[in-house]
Amino acid sequence: MAPPDVEFSAPLRLPSVIMSVKNVDTEKILSEQNAGARGNALGDALATLAPAVAAAAEAEPQGALANAVEVSRMLRDGKLAEVPTAFKFPEQMRATIAHDDFCDDKDIPVIDLTPVWAEDGAGMEKLVDDIARACETSGFFHVVGHQVPDRCVKQMQAHGRTLFELPLDRKLQGSFAAGSTAQRRGYSCTPKTVTPSPALIWQEGFTVLGGKTGQVDVESYAEKIWPDDVEQSKDFSQVYQEYAAHSMRLSLVLKDLLIKSLKVDPAHFEQYFESPVQVVHLTYYPPSPSPLEVMGLNPHYDMGFLTLIAQDDVPGLQLLGKDGNWFSVRPVPGAFCFNVADSLEALSNGRFRSNLHRVLVNKERPRLSISTFLAPDFNKSVDPAPELVDDEHPRVYRPFTFGEYMSTIRGAHLDHITNCGHLLDLVRIDASTK
Ligand SMILES: O=C(O)CCC(=O)C(=O)O
Ligand SMILES: [Fe+2]
């Protein structure tokens, strides 16, 4: 039985892949795609190059990554006038609206969890209905009244900023490469998302796997980052652990509410969370001199069960609306932004929607977000709740384990997801039987 951290640990070494893809004629590929040509030449090129690039990355794991961070720092310091090609997204994939382009009629709902804590359960019915509606439409909502202390979130944000502003060599001490090339934890300037991107993304990250392993991790990374400052190192790991505990508690409360919203027997869902797996990830998006040429995070679907994002006050998160247009999510002070991820969509037999989203950067201010991902058990077959499957609602996705989803399926279909395809489509029953 593969432990969860092994599953999360097989990094795609994406920046190196992308560096090597610079000889690919992206414009030709995109024009072929626009002309309706079958296949995905960029994806094919990535897939073909992957083994060689992986070997090169093994030899020099942090070379390309370190380069990426240095470049963004030089840009910030005014030492470079324009964005290097490796960061530039192909024109057809670039955003056409800014990071703060809000469309009020499309914003996501704000849902207050206060009824959860009330002894008489007043307001629960409406709460559960509101959650169902949000999950069926955009798959996103803001959570307020969550009882995670504001102080804890603020401390975590402050530590995050301190960490990311450190010199690169210090941060790299606490990176996955410094610990093990096989693990993707601690500091990284790789995209933490497993979704391939056609260009380097404009961000740095810090990841800890939750639970007991995670606690060991955060301490050891902090000790490497602050070797001469024991207090700072201890404080960082304590705050991180407190945050992880609060966000795990909140994720599990939301999981219970989702079960109620689906009106299904809780036992079916509980089997996936006997020893819940949580990943906490800090993402730092530096300002860019040319925000629309780059992306903080390329369009992707989250793969786990649910995600909680603590945004700071800098907008940047965008969702794809049902009308096919992107819109920015307006940060709500003190709220967590919740979203449905792929496994929840499958467990709900397609009723709840895992939605495409991305992050844009801006010219002036860095943005810091803290994402918490709750994943289902890696080894259990992801099957929809029986109550949600009948003649009118046939099973939408074939059985898969989350471990399989994260590794085998992902690796085999780089081309599909590079092109913003939904990984879930690969396990869709009607698609595979056509
Ligand atoms: O930074 C954000 O607001 C969103 C991050 C995100 O989508 C993710 O971590 O999967
Ligand atoms: Fe995401």
Short mmCIF file of C-alpha atoms and ligand atoms in Angstrom, two decimals:
data_model
loop_
_atom_site.label_atom_id
_atom_site.label_comp_id
_atom_site.label_asym_id
_atom_site.label_seq_id
_atom_site.Cartn_x
_atom_site.Cartn_y
_atom_site.Cartn_z
CA MET A 1 0.00 0.00 0.00
CA ALA A 2 1.59 3.23 -1.14
CA PRO A 3 1.56 5.87 1.59
CA PRO A 4 -0.14 9.09 0.53
CA ASP A 5 3.03 11.14 0.50
CA VAL A 6 4.46 8.91 -2.20
CA GLU A 7 1.46 9.60 -4.37
CA PHE A 8 1.78 13.33 -3.90
CA SER A 9 5.48 13.18 -4.38
CA ALA A 10 5.97 12.30 -8.04
CA PRO A 11 6.56 15.82 -9.33
CA LEU A 12 6.28 16.44 -13.02
CA ARG A 13 9.36 18.65 -12.82
CA LEU A 14 7.39 20.93 -14.97
CA PRO A 15 9.58 23.98 -15.34
CA SER A 16 12.31 21.83 -16.82
CA VAL A 17 9.85 20.27 -19.19
CA ILE A 18 8.73 23.67 -20.29
CA MET A 19 12.23 24.99 -20.72
CA SER A 20 12.84 22.10 -23.06
CA VAL A 21 9.71 22.75 -24.98
CA LYS A 22 10.83 26.16 -26.14
CA ASN A 23 11.74 24.77 -29.53
CA VAL A 24 8.19 23.64 -30.10
CA ASP A 25 6.36 25.89 -32.52
CA THR A 26 3.53 26.90 -30.22
CA GLU A 27 1.88 29.22 -32.71
CA LYS A 28 1.69 26.53 -35.34
CA ILE A 29 0.26 24.12 -32.78
CA LEU A 30 -2.39 26.54 -31.63
CA SER A 31 -3.39 27.49 -35.14
CA GLU A 32 -3.75 23.79 -35.95
CA GLN A 33 -5.92 23.38 -32.89
CA ASN A 34 -8.03 26.35 -33.90
CA ALA A 35 -8.41 24.88 -37.34
CA GLY A 36 -9.89 21.83 -35.67
CA ALA A 37 -6.90 19.53 -36.21
CA ARG A 38 -7.21 16.42 -34.12
CA GLY A 39 -4.76 15.74 -31.33
CA ASN A 40 -2.75 18.11 -29.27
CA ALA A 41 0.71 18.62 -30.64
CA LEU A 42 1.93 20.63 -27.65
CA GLY A 43 0.77 17.93 -25.30
CA ASP A 44 2.33 15.26 -27.48
CA ALA A 45 5.58 17.20 -27.49
CA LEU A 46 5.50 17.45 -23.69
CA ALA A 47 4.78 13.77 -23.34
CA THR A 48 7.59 12.83 -25.73
CA LEU A 49 10.08 15.06 -24.00
CA ALA A 50 9.09 14.09 -20.49
CA PRO A 51 11.45 11.12 -19.93
CA ALA A 52 14.54 13.00 -21.17
CA VAL A 53 13.62 16.07 -19.21
CA ALA A 54 12.94 14.06 -16.09
CA ALA A 55 16.42 12.56 -16.41
CA ALA A 56 17.96 16.02 -16.79
CA ALA A 57 16.01 17.30 -13.81
CA GLU A 58 17.27 14.37 -11.78
CA ALA A 59 20.82 15.46 -12.56
CA GLU A 60 20.22 19.10 -11.74
CA PRO A 61 16.91 19.25 -9.89
CA GLN A 62 16.79 22.89 -8.89
CA GLY A 63 18.57 24.54 -11.81
CA ALA A 64 15.59 25.62 -13.83
CA LEU A 65 13.52 26.34 -10.78
CA ALA A 66 16.07 28.55 -9.12
CA ASN A 67 16.40 30.37 -12.39
CA ALA A 68 12.69 31.03 -12.42
CA VAL A 69 12.69 32.66 -9.01
CA GLU A 70 15.81 34.69 -9.76
CA VAL A 71 14.17 35.99 -12.89
CA SER A 72 11.04 37.09 -11.10
CA ARG A 73 13.16 38.79 -8.45
CA MET A 74 15.20 40.64 -11.08
CA LEU A 75 12.00 41.78 -12.71
CA ARG A 76 10.67 43.03 -9.42
CA ASP A 77 13.91 44.86 -8.73
CA GLY A 78 13.73 46.52 -12.13
CA LYS A 79 16.83 44.70 -13.40
CA LEU A 80 14.97 43.19 -16.33
CA ALA A 81 12.68 45.13 -18.59
CA GLU A 82 10.45 42.41 -19.85
CA VAL A 83 9.09 39.00 -19.01
CA PRO A 84 11.39 36.20 -20.28
CA THR A 85 9.89 33.93 -22.91
CA ALA A 86 9.74 30.92 -20.61
CA PHE A 87 7.05 32.70 -18.56
CA LYS A 88 5.00 33.94 -21.49
CA PHE A 89 1.79 32.05 -22.11
CA PRO A 90 0.78 31.33 -25.70
CA GLU A 91 -1.43 34.21 -26.81
CA GLN A 92 -4.56 32.12 -27.12
CA MET A 93 -4.25 31.06 -23.49
CA ARG A 94 -3.63 34.53 -22.09
CA ALA A 95 -6.20 36.26 -19.95
CA THR A 96 -8.12 39.05 -21.62
CA ILE A 97 -9.50 40.43 -18.37
CA ALA A 98 -7.42 41.80 -15.48
CA HIS A 99 -6.94 40.18 -12.07
CA ASP A 100 -9.57 42.51 -10.57
CA ASP A 101 -12.18 42.40 -13.29
CA PHE A 102 -15.30 41.66 -11.23
CA CYS A 103 -18.66 40.96 -12.76
CA ASP A 104 -20.99 41.41 -9.84
CA ASP A 105 -23.82 39.38 -11.24
CA LYS A 106 -21.46 36.41 -11.44
CA ASP A 107 -19.77 36.54 -8.05
CA ILE A 108 -19.90 33.47 -5.82
CA PRO A 109 -22.24 33.27 -2.80
CA VAL A 110 -21.21 33.94 0.78
CA ILE A 111 -22.37 31.14 3.08
CA ASP A 112 -22.48 31.60 6.84
CA LEU A 113 -21.83 28.49 8.96
CA THR A 114 -23.28 30.01 12.16
CA PRO A 115 -26.22 27.50 12.22
CA VAL A 116 -23.70 24.66 12.55
CA TRP A 117 -22.67 25.90 15.99
CA ALA A 118 -26.20 26.72 17.22
CA GLU A 119 -27.53 24.17 19.69
CA ASP A 120 -31.08 24.21 18.34
CA GLY A 121 -29.92 23.70 14.73
CA ALA A 122 -31.84 26.82 13.65
CA GLY A 123 -31.09 27.76 10.04
CA MET A 124 -29.53 24.39 9.16
CA GLU A 125 -32.03 23.53 6.46
CA LYS A 126 -31.41 26.74 4.55
CA LEU A 127 -27.65 26.38 5.01
CA VAL A 128 -27.65 22.90 3.56
CA ASP A 129 -29.81 24.00 0.61
CA ASP A 130 -27.58 27.01 -0.07
CA ILE A 131 -24.53 24.75 -0.12
CA ALA A 132 -26.23 22.35 -2.57
CA ARG A 133 -27.14 25.22 -4.89
CA ALA A 134 -23.63 26.67 -4.86
CA CYS A 135 -22.04 23.26 -5.49
CA GLU A 136 -24.41 22.58 -8.38
CA THR A 137 -23.71 25.91 -10.09
CA SER A 138 -20.18 27.35 -9.92
CA GLY A 139 -18.87 24.81 -7.39
CA PHE A 140 -17.41 27.73 -5.38
CA PHE A 141 -18.58 29.73 -2.37
CA HIS A 142 -17.14 31.89 0.40
CA VAL A 143 -17.39 30.47 3.91
CA VAL A 144 -17.91 32.83 6.85
CA GLY A 145 -18.87 32.08 10.48
CA HIS A 146 -16.35 29.22 10.34
CA GLN A 147 -14.81 29.65 13.81
CA VAL A 148 -11.20 29.57 12.58
CA PRO A 149 -9.58 32.40 14.59
CA ASP A 150 -8.72 35.40 12.47
CA ARG A 151 -5.49 35.66 14.47
CA CYS A 152 -4.39 32.23 13.24
CA VAL A 153 -4.97 33.12 9.57
CA LYS A 154 -3.19 36.47 9.97
CA GLN A 155 -0.20 34.84 11.68
CA MET A 156 0.03 32.27 8.94
CA GLN A 157 -0.08 35.01 6.28
CA ALA A 158 2.59 37.01 8.08
CA HIS A 159 4.86 33.98 8.30
CA GLY A 160 4.24 33.23 4.65
CA ARG A 161 5.33 36.72 3.60
CA THR A 162 8.45 36.51 5.78
CA LEU A 163 9.34 33.17 4.25
CA PHE A 164 8.89 34.17 0.63
CA GLU A 165 10.82 37.40 1.04
CA LEU A 166 13.92 35.48 2.20
CA PRO A 167 16.86 35.14 -0.20
CA LEU A 168 16.52 32.23 -2.59
CA ASP A 169 19.41 30.19 -1.19
CA ARG A 170 17.78 30.17 2.25
CA LYS A 171 14.44 29.07 0.84
CA LEU A 172 16.06 26.33 -1.19
CA GLN A 173 17.50 24.87 2.02
CA GLY A 174 13.94 24.07 2.94
CA SER A 175 12.92 22.71 -0.42
CA PHE A 176 11.96 19.22 -1.45
CA ALA A 177 15.21 18.89 -3.38
CA ALA A 178 17.21 19.60 -0.26
CA GLY A 179 15.40 16.79 1.51
CA SER A 180 14.79 14.29 -1.25
CA THR A 181 14.44 14.58 -5.00
CA ALA A 182 11.48 12.23 -4.81
CA GLN A 183 9.39 14.46 -2.61
CA ARG A 184 7.50 17.57 -3.35
CA ARG A 185 7.25 19.36 -0.05
CA GLY A 186 8.60 22.37 1.70
CA TYR A 187 9.63 25.31 -0.44
CA SER A 188 9.32 25.05 -4.21
CA CYS A 189 9.29 27.29 -7.19
CA THR A 190 7.58 24.60 -9.21
CA PRO A 191 3.91 24.83 -9.77
CA LYS A 192 2.36 22.88 -6.93
CA THR A 193 -0.50 21.95 -9.21
CA VAL A 194 -0.10 18.72 -11.09
CA THR A 195 -1.75 20.28 -14.12
CA PRO A 196 0.86 20.85 -16.83
CA SER A 197 1.29 24.39 -18.03
CA PRO A 198 2.61 25.62 -21.39
CA ALA A 199 4.79 28.23 -19.65
CA LEU A 200 6.42 28.77 -16.28
CA ILE A 201 3.90 30.05 -13.80
CA TRP A 202 4.50 33.21 -11.80
CA GLN A 203 4.61 31.88 -8.27
CA GLU A 204 6.54 30.26 -5.44
CA GLY A 205 5.10 27.81 -2.93
CA PHE A 206 5.52 26.02 0.36
CA THR A 207 3.75 22.68 0.93
CA VAL A 208 3.23 20.45 3.93
CA LEU A 209 1.39 17.16 3.94
CA GLY A 210 -1.04 17.11 6.86
CA GLY A 211 -1.21 14.75 9.81
CA LYS A 212 1.72 13.34 11.69
CA THR A 213 4.07 13.25 8.70
CA GLY A 214 3.31 16.87 7.97
CA GLN A 215 4.29 17.94 11.46
CA VAL A 216 7.66 16.31 11.09
CA ASP A 217 8.06 17.95 7.71
CA VAL A 218 7.30 21.49 8.69
CA GLU A 219 9.69 21.35 11.60
CA SER A 220 12.54 19.97 9.55
CA TYR A 221 12.03 22.46 6.73
CA ALA A 222 11.79 25.38 9.14
CA GLU A 223 15.02 24.28 10.82
CA LYS A 224 16.77 24.31 7.47
CA ILE A 225 15.37 27.69 6.48
CA TRP A 226 16.16 29.37 9.83
CA PRO A 227 19.20 27.40 11.07
CA ASP A 228 20.42 30.30 13.24
CA ASP A 229 17.06 31.49 14.44
CA VAL A 230 15.53 28.75 16.54
CA GLU A 231 12.70 30.96 17.79
CA GLN A 232 11.59 31.95 14.31
CA SER A 233 11.82 28.37 13.12
CA LYS A 234 9.73 27.07 16.06
CA ASP A 235 7.20 29.83 15.72
CA PHE A 236 6.75 29.12 12.01
CA SER A 237 6.11 25.42 12.56
CA GLN A 238 3.74 26.05 15.46
CA VAL A 239 1.64 28.51 13.50
CA TYR A 240 1.64 26.19 10.51
CA GLN A 241 0.45 23.27 12.62
CA GLU A 242 -2.23 25.29 14.34
CA TYR A 243 -3.49 26.46 10.95
CA ALA A 244 -3.44 22.91 9.58
CA ALA A 245 -5.48 21.66 12.55
CA HIS A 246 -8.09 24.41 12.18
CA SER A 247 -8.42 23.97 8.45
CA MET A 248 -8.70 20.19 8.80
CA ARG A 249 -11.51 20.66 11.33
CA LEU A 250 -13.29 23.08 9.01
CA SER A 251 -12.84 20.77 6.00
CA LEU A 252 -14.43 17.91 7.93
CA VAL A 253 -17.35 20.11 9.04
CA LEU A 254 -17.87 21.05 5.39
CA LYS A 255 -17.65 17.40 4.38
CA ASP A 256 -20.55 16.65 6.78
CA LEU A 257 -22.56 19.54 5.38
CA LEU A 258 -21.95 18.31 1.82
CA ILE A 259 -23.28 14.87 2.78
CA LYS A 260 -26.39 16.55 4.19
CA SER A 261 -26.74 18.65 1.04
CA LEU A 262 -26.68 15.50 -1.07
CA LYS A 263 -29.19 13.83 1.29
CA VAL A 264 -27.23 10.58 1.31
CA ASP A 265 -26.23 8.03 3.93
CA PRO A 266 -23.08 9.43 5.63
CA ALA A 267 -21.57 5.92 5.90
CA HIS A 268 -20.77 5.84 2.20
CA PHE A 269 -18.68 9.01 2.40
CA GLU A 270 -17.10 8.26 5.77
CA GLN A 271 -15.14 5.32 4.35
CA TYR A 272 -13.04 7.79 2.33
CA PHE A 273 -12.01 9.80 5.39
CA GLU A 274 -10.98 7.22 7.96
CA SER A 275 -7.51 8.77 8.08
CA PRO A 276 -8.02 12.02 6.18
CA VAL A 277 -5.22 13.31 4.00
CA GLN A 278 -4.68 17.03 3.95
CA VAL A 279 -2.18 19.16 2.11
CA VAL A 280 -1.61 22.77 3.15
CA HIS A 281 0.00 24.93 0.52
CA LEU A 282 1.13 28.55 0.69
CA THR A 283 1.38 30.28 -2.67
CA TYR A 284 3.14 33.59 -3.24
CA TYR A 285 2.44 35.41 -6.48
CA PRO A 286 4.97 38.26 -7.03
CA PRO A 287 3.90 41.29 -9.09
CA SER A 288 4.77 41.13 -12.79
CA PRO A 289 5.61 43.99 -15.17
CA SER A 290 3.33 42.40 -17.71
CA PRO A 291 0.51 40.62 -15.85
CA LEU A 292 -1.49 39.49 -18.85
CA GLU A 293 1.44 37.76 -20.49
CA VAL A 294 1.94 35.46 -17.51
CA MET A 295 -0.20 33.46 -15.12
CA GLY A 296 0.06 32.97 -11.39
CA LEU A 297 -1.61 29.61 -11.79
CA ASN A 298 -2.67 28.09 -15.08
CA PRO A 299 -6.30 27.01 -15.57
CA HIS A 300 -6.94 23.77 -13.69
CA TYR A 301 -9.44 21.66 -11.80
CA ASP A 302 -8.61 20.57 -8.26
CA MET A 303 -8.41 16.80 -8.00
CA GLY A 304 -9.13 16.00 -4.35
CA PHE A 305 -12.43 16.17 -2.47
CA LEU A 306 -12.60 19.81 -1.42
CA THR A 307 -10.34 22.85 -1.33
CA LEU A 308 -10.35 25.80 1.06
CA ILE A 309 -8.46 28.95 0.07
CA ALA A 310 -7.60 31.77 2.44
CA GLN A 311 -7.02 34.72 0.12
CA ASP A 312 -5.43 37.96 1.23
CA ASP A 313 -6.95 41.25 0.05
CA VAL A 314 -5.32 41.12 -3.41
CA PRO A 315 -7.71 39.76 -6.05
CA GLY A 316 -6.48 37.26 -8.63
CA LEU A 317 -8.58 34.10 -8.43
CA GLN A 318 -10.78 33.71 -11.50
CA LEU A 319 -13.43 31.15 -12.44
CA LEU A 320 -14.84 30.15 -15.74
CA GLY A 321 -18.53 31.10 -15.78
CA LYS A 322 -21.18 28.89 -17.41
CA ASP A 323 -21.28 31.41 -20.26
CA GLY A 324 -17.66 30.55 -21.09
CA ASN A 325 -16.28 33.87 -19.77
CA TRP A 326 -13.84 34.23 -16.91
CA PHE A 327 -14.63 36.40 -13.89
CA SER A 328 -12.67 37.43 -10.80
CA VAL A 329 -13.67 36.38 -7.33
CA ARG A 330 -13.83 39.40 -5.02
CA PRO A 331 -11.95 38.54 -1.80
CA VAL A 332 -14.24 38.63 1.26
CA PRO A 333 -12.29 39.65 4.40
CA GLY A 334 -12.11 36.81 6.92
CA ALA A 335 -13.71 34.25 4.57
CA PHE A 336 -12.38 31.00 3.15
CA CYS A 337 -13.13 30.32 -0.46
CA PHE A 338 -14.47 26.76 -0.81
CA ASN A 339 -14.47 24.72 -4.00
CA VAL A 340 -15.68 21.32 -5.13
CA ALA A 341 -12.84 19.13 -6.44
CA ASP A 342 -12.95 16.21 -8.88
CA SER A 343 -13.44 13.33 -6.41
CA LEU A 344 -16.43 15.08 -4.86
CA GLU A 345 -17.90 15.56 -8.32
CA ALA A 346 -17.50 11.80 -8.91
CA LEU A 347 -18.86 10.84 -5.46
CA SER A 348 -21.89 13.05 -6.10
CA ASN A 349 -22.39 11.32 -9.47
CA GLY A 350 -21.78 14.58 -11.29
CA ARG A 351 -24.28 16.62 -9.26
CA PHE A 352 -21.68 18.86 -7.65
CA ARG A 353 -19.38 20.62 -10.04
CA SER A 354 -15.60 20.81 -10.02
CA ASN A 355 -14.92 24.03 -11.91
CA LEU A 356 -12.03 25.37 -13.97
CA HIS A 357 -10.14 28.18 -12.24
CA ARG A 358 -6.87 30.12 -12.52
CA VAL A 359 -4.94 32.90 -10.80
CA LEU A 360 -3.80 36.17 -12.37
CA VAL A 361 -1.14 38.48 -11.01
CA ASN A 362 -0.91 42.26 -11.08
CA LYS A 363 1.74 44.94 -11.54
CA GLU A 364 1.84 46.36 -8.05
CA ARG A 365 1.26 43.97 -5.18
CA PRO A 366 2.26 40.41 -4.32
CA ARG A 367 -0.62 38.07 -3.52
CA LEU A 368 -0.48 35.34 -0.89
CA SER A 369 -3.01 32.52 -0.70
CA ILE A 370 -3.18 29.49 1.57
CA SER A 371 -4.87 26.44 0.07
CA THR A 372 -5.94 23.40 2.05
CA PHE A 373 -6.74 20.32 0.02
CA LEU A 374 -8.72 17.46 1.55
CA ALA A 375 -8.34 14.24 -0.43
CA PRO A 376 -10.26 10.96 -0.18
CA ASP A 377 -8.47 7.76 0.82
CA PHE A 378 -5.97 6.93 -1.91
CA ASN A 379 -6.82 3.26 -2.11
CA LYS A 380 -10.62 3.15 -2.03
CA SER A 381 -12.62 3.02 -5.20
CA VAL A 382 -14.36 6.35 -5.75
CA ASP A 383 -18.00 5.29 -6.17
CA PRO A 384 -21.01 7.58 -6.11
CA ALA A 385 -23.41 7.36 -3.20
CA PRO A 386 -25.95 4.65 -4.19
CA GLU A 387 -28.89 7.04 -3.62
CA LEU A 388 -27.59 9.24 -6.42
CA VAL A 389 -27.62 6.54 -9.09
CA ASP A 390 -30.86 5.40 -10.74
CA ASP A 391 -32.35 4.98 -14.22
CA GLU A 392 -32.73 8.70 -14.63
CA HIS A 393 -29.24 9.37 -13.24
CA PRO A 394 -26.97 6.60 -14.51
CA ARG A 395 -23.48 6.35 -13.15
CA VAL A 396 -21.36 9.13 -14.69
CA TYR A 397 -17.79 8.02 -13.90
CA ARG A 398 -16.21 4.60 -13.90
CA PRO A 399 -14.63 3.47 -10.62
CA PHE A 400 -11.12 4.73 -9.92
CA THR A 401 -9.02 5.15 -6.83
CA PHE A 402 -7.74 8.60 -6.02
CA GLY A 403 -4.20 7.22 -6.05
CA GLU A 404 -4.79 6.02 -9.60
CA TYR A 405 -6.27 9.36 -10.53
CA MET A 406 -3.25 11.24 -9.23
CA SER A 407 -0.61 9.11 -10.87
CA THR A 408 -1.51 6.72 -13.68
CA ILE A 409 -4.24 8.73 -15.28
CA ARG A 410 -2.35 11.97 -14.92
CA GLY A 411 0.87 10.63 -16.39
CA ALA A 412 -0.84 8.99 -19.32
CA HIS A 413 -2.75 12.02 -20.45
CA LEU A 414 -0.44 14.97 -20.17
CA ASP A 415 -1.65 16.14 -23.55
CA HIS A 416 -5.26 16.16 -22.48
CA ILE A 417 -4.82 18.26 -19.38
CA THR A 418 -2.30 20.64 -20.92
CA ASN A 419 -5.11 21.77 -23.10
CA CYS A 420 -7.37 22.57 -20.13
CA GLY A 421 -9.31 19.35 -20.62
CA HIS A 422 -10.96 17.99 -17.52
CA LEU A 423 -9.18 14.92 -16.22
CA LEU A 424 -12.55 13.60 -15.07
CA ASP A 425 -13.61 13.31 -18.71
CA LEU A 426 -11.12 10.48 -19.02
CA VAL A 427 -13.14 8.36 -16.60
CA ARG A 428 -16.53 9.48 -17.88
CA ILE A 429 -18.52 6.38 -18.75
CA ASP A 430 -20.30 7.64 -21.87
CA ALA A 431 -17.07 9.11 -23.31
CA SER A 432 -15.13 5.87 -22.95
CA THR A 433 -17.86 3.72 -24.48
CA LYS A 434 -18.35 5.88 -27.57
O1 LIG B 1 -4.35 31.17 -5.07
C1 LIG B 1 -5.54 30.95 -5.18
O2 LIG B 1 -6.40 31.77 -4.88
C2 LIG B 1 -6.05 29.65 -5.77
C3 LIG B 1 -5.09 28.54 -5.70
C4 LIG B 1 -5.62 27.31 -6.35
O3 LIG B 1 -6.46 27.29 -7.20
C5 LIG B 1 -5.04 26.04 -5.93
O4 LIG B 1 -4.15 26.09 -5.07
O5 LIG B 1 -5.44 24.98 -6.45
FE FE B 2 -7.11 25.19 -7.55
#
